[in-house]
PDB file of C-alpha atoms in Angstrom:
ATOM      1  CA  UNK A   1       0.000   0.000   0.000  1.00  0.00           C
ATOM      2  CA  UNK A   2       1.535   3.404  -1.124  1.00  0.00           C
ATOM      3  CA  UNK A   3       1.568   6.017   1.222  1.00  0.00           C
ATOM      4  CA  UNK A   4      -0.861   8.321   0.404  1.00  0.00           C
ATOM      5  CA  UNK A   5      -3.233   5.354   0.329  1.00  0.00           C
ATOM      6  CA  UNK A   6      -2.334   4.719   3.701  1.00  0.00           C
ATOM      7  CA  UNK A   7      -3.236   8.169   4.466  1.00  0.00           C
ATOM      8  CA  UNK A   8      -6.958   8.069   3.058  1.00  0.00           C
ATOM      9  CA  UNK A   9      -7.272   5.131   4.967  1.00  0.00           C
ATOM     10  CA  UNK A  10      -6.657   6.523   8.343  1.00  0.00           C
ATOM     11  CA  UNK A  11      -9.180   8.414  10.138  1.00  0.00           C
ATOM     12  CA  UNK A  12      -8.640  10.965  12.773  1.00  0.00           C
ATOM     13  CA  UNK A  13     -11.675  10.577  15.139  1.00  0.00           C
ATOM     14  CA  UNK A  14     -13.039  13.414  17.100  1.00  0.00           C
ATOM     15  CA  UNK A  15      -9.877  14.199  20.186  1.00  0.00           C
ATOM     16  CA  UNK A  16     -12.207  14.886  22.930  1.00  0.00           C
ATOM     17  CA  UNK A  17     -13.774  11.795  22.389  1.00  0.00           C
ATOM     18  CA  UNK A  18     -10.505   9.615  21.214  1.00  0.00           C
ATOM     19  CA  UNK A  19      -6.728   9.928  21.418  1.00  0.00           C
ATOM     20  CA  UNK A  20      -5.887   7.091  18.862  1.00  0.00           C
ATOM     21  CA  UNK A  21      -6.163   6.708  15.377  1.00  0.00           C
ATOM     22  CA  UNK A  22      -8.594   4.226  13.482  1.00  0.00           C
ATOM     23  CA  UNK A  23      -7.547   2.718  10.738  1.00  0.00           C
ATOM     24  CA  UNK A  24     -11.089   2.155   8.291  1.00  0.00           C
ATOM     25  CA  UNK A  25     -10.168  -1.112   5.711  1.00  0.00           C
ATOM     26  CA  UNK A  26     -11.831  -0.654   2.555  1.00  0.00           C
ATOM     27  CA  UNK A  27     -13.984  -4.114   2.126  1.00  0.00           C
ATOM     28  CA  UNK A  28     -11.508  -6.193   0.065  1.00  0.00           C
ATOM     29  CA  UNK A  29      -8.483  -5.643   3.015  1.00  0.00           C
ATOM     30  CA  UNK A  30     -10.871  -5.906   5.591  1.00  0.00           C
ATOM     31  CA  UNK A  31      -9.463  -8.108   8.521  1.00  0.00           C
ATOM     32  CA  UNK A  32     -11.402 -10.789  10.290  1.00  0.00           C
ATOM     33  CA  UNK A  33     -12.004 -11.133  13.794  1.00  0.00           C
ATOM     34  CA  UNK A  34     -12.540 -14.724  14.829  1.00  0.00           C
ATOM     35  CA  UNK A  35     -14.573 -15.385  18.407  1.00  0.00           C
ATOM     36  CA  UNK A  36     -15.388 -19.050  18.864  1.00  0.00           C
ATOM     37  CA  UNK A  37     -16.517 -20.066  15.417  1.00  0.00           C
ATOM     38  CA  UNK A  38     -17.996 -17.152  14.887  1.00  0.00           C
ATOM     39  CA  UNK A  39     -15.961 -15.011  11.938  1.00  0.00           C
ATOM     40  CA  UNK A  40     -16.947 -11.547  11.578  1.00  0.00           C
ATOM     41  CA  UNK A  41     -15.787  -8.786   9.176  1.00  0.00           C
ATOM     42  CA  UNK A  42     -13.744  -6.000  10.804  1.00  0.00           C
ATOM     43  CA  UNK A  43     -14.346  -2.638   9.563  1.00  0.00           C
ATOM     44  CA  UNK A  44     -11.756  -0.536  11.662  1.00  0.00           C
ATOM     45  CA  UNK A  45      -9.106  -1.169  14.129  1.00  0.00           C
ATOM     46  CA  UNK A  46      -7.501   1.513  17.051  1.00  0.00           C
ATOM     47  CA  UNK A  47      -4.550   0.726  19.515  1.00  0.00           C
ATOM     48  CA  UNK A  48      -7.269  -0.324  21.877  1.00  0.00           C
ATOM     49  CA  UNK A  49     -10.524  -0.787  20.395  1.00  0.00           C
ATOM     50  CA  UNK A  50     -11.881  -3.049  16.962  1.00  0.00           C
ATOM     51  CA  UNK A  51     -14.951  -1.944  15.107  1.00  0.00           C
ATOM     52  CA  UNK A  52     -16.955  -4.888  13.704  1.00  0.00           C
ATOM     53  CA  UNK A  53     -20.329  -6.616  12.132  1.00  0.00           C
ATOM     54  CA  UNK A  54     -20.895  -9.399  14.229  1.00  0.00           C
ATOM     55  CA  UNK A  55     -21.229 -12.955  12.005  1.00  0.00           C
ATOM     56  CA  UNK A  56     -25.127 -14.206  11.980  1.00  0.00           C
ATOM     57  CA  UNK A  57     -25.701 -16.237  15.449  1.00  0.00           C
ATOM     58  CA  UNK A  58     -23.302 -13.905  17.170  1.00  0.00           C
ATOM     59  CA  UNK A  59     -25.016 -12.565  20.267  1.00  0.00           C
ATOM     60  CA  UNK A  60     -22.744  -9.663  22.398  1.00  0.00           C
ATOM     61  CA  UNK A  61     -23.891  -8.182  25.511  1.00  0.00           C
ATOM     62  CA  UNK A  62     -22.436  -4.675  26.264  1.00  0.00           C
ATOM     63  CA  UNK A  63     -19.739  -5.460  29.172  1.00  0.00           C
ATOM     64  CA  UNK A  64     -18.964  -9.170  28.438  1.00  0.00           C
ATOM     65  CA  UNK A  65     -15.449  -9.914  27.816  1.00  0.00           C
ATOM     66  CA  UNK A  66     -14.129 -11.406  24.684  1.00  0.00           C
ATOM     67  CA  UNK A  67     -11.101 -12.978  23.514  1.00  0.00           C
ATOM     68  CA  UNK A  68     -10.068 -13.825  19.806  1.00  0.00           C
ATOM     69  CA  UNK A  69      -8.096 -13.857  16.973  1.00  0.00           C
ATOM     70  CA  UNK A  70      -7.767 -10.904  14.067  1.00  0.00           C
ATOM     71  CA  UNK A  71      -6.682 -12.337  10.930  1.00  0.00           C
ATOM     72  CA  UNK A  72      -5.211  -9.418   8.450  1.00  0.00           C
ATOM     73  CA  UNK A  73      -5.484  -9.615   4.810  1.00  0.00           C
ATOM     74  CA  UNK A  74      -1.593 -10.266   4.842  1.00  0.00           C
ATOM     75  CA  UNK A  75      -2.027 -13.470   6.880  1.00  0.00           C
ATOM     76  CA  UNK A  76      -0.689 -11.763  10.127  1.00  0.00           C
ATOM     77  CA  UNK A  77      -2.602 -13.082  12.866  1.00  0.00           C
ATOM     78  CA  UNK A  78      -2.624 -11.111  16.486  1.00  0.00           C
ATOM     79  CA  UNK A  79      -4.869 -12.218  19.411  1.00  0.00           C
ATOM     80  CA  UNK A  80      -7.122  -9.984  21.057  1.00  0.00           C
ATOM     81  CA  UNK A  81      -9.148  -9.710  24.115  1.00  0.00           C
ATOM     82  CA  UNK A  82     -11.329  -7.025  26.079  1.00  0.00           C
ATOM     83  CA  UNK A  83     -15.126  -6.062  26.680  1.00  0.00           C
ATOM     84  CA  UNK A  84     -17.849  -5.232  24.290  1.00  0.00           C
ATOM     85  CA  UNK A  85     -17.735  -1.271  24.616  1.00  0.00           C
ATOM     86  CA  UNK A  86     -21.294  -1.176  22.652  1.00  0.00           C
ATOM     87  CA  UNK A  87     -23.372  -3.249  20.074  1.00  0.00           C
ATOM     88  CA  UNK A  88     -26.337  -1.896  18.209  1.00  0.00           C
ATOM     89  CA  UNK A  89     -29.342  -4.305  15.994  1.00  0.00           C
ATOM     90  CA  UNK A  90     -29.481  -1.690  13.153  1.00  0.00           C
ATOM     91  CA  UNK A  91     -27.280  -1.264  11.162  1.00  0.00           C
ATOM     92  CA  UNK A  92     -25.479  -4.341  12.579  1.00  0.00           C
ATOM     93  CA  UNK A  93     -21.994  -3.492  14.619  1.00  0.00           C
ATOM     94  CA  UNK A  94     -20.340  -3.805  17.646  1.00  0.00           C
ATOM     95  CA  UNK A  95     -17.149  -2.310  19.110  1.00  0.00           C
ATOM     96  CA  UNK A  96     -14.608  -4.563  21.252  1.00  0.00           C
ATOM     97  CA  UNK A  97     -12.561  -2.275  23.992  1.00  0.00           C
ATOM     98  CA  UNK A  98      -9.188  -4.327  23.714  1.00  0.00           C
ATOM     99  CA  UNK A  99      -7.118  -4.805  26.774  1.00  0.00           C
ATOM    100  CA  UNK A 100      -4.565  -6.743  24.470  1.00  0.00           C
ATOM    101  CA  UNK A 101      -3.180  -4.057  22.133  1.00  0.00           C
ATOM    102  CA  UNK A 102      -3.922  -4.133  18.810  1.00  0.00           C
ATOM    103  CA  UNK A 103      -0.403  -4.735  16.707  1.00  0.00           C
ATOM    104  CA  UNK A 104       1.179  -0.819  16.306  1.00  0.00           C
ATOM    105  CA  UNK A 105       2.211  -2.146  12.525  1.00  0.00           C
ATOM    106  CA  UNK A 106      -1.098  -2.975  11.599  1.00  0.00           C
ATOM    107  CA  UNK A 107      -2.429   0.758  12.521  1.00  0.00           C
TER     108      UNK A 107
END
């Protein structure tokens, strides 16, 4: 990925509500986050936080702890754990608050 792609791809988020960048995959690079056997598409990844849909069947309770696997499009594979910070029906998403850091390579 050049540079400048790498650019478009990151995404400053608001500072007073977040200090880290998110890094927003365009569908065809978008890792996978695997919880049980449950696979679900990641759209965007922080130093301490993963944006995702949850796969069909996956039911997340704001507060429960997690742990799993992130699978990049390069085959890099990092483990992560931490609470569901929110879930919503509508569109379909949840956000994982990692307490295992998210690579600093792969942001």
């Amino acid at each position: 990925m050049e540079s400048g792609e790498a650019a478009d791809y990151l995404a400053r988020v608001d500072s007073e509500q977040r200090d880290f960048y998110r890094i927003q995959y365009p569908q065809a690079d978008r890792p996978r986050l695997t919880i049980g056997r449950f696979v679900s598409e990641v759209l965007n990844l922080s130093e301490t936080g993963v944006r995702f849909v949850p796969a069909d069947g996956l039911e997340l309770a704001v507060g429960i702890a997690v742990v799993g696997e992130l699978r990049f499009h390069d085959g890099q594979i990092a483990k992560v754990a931490g609470r569901v910070h929110s879930s919503q029906a509508e569109p379909r998403v949840a956000a994982l608050q990692s307490t295992t850091g998210v690579p600093a390579a792969k942001i």
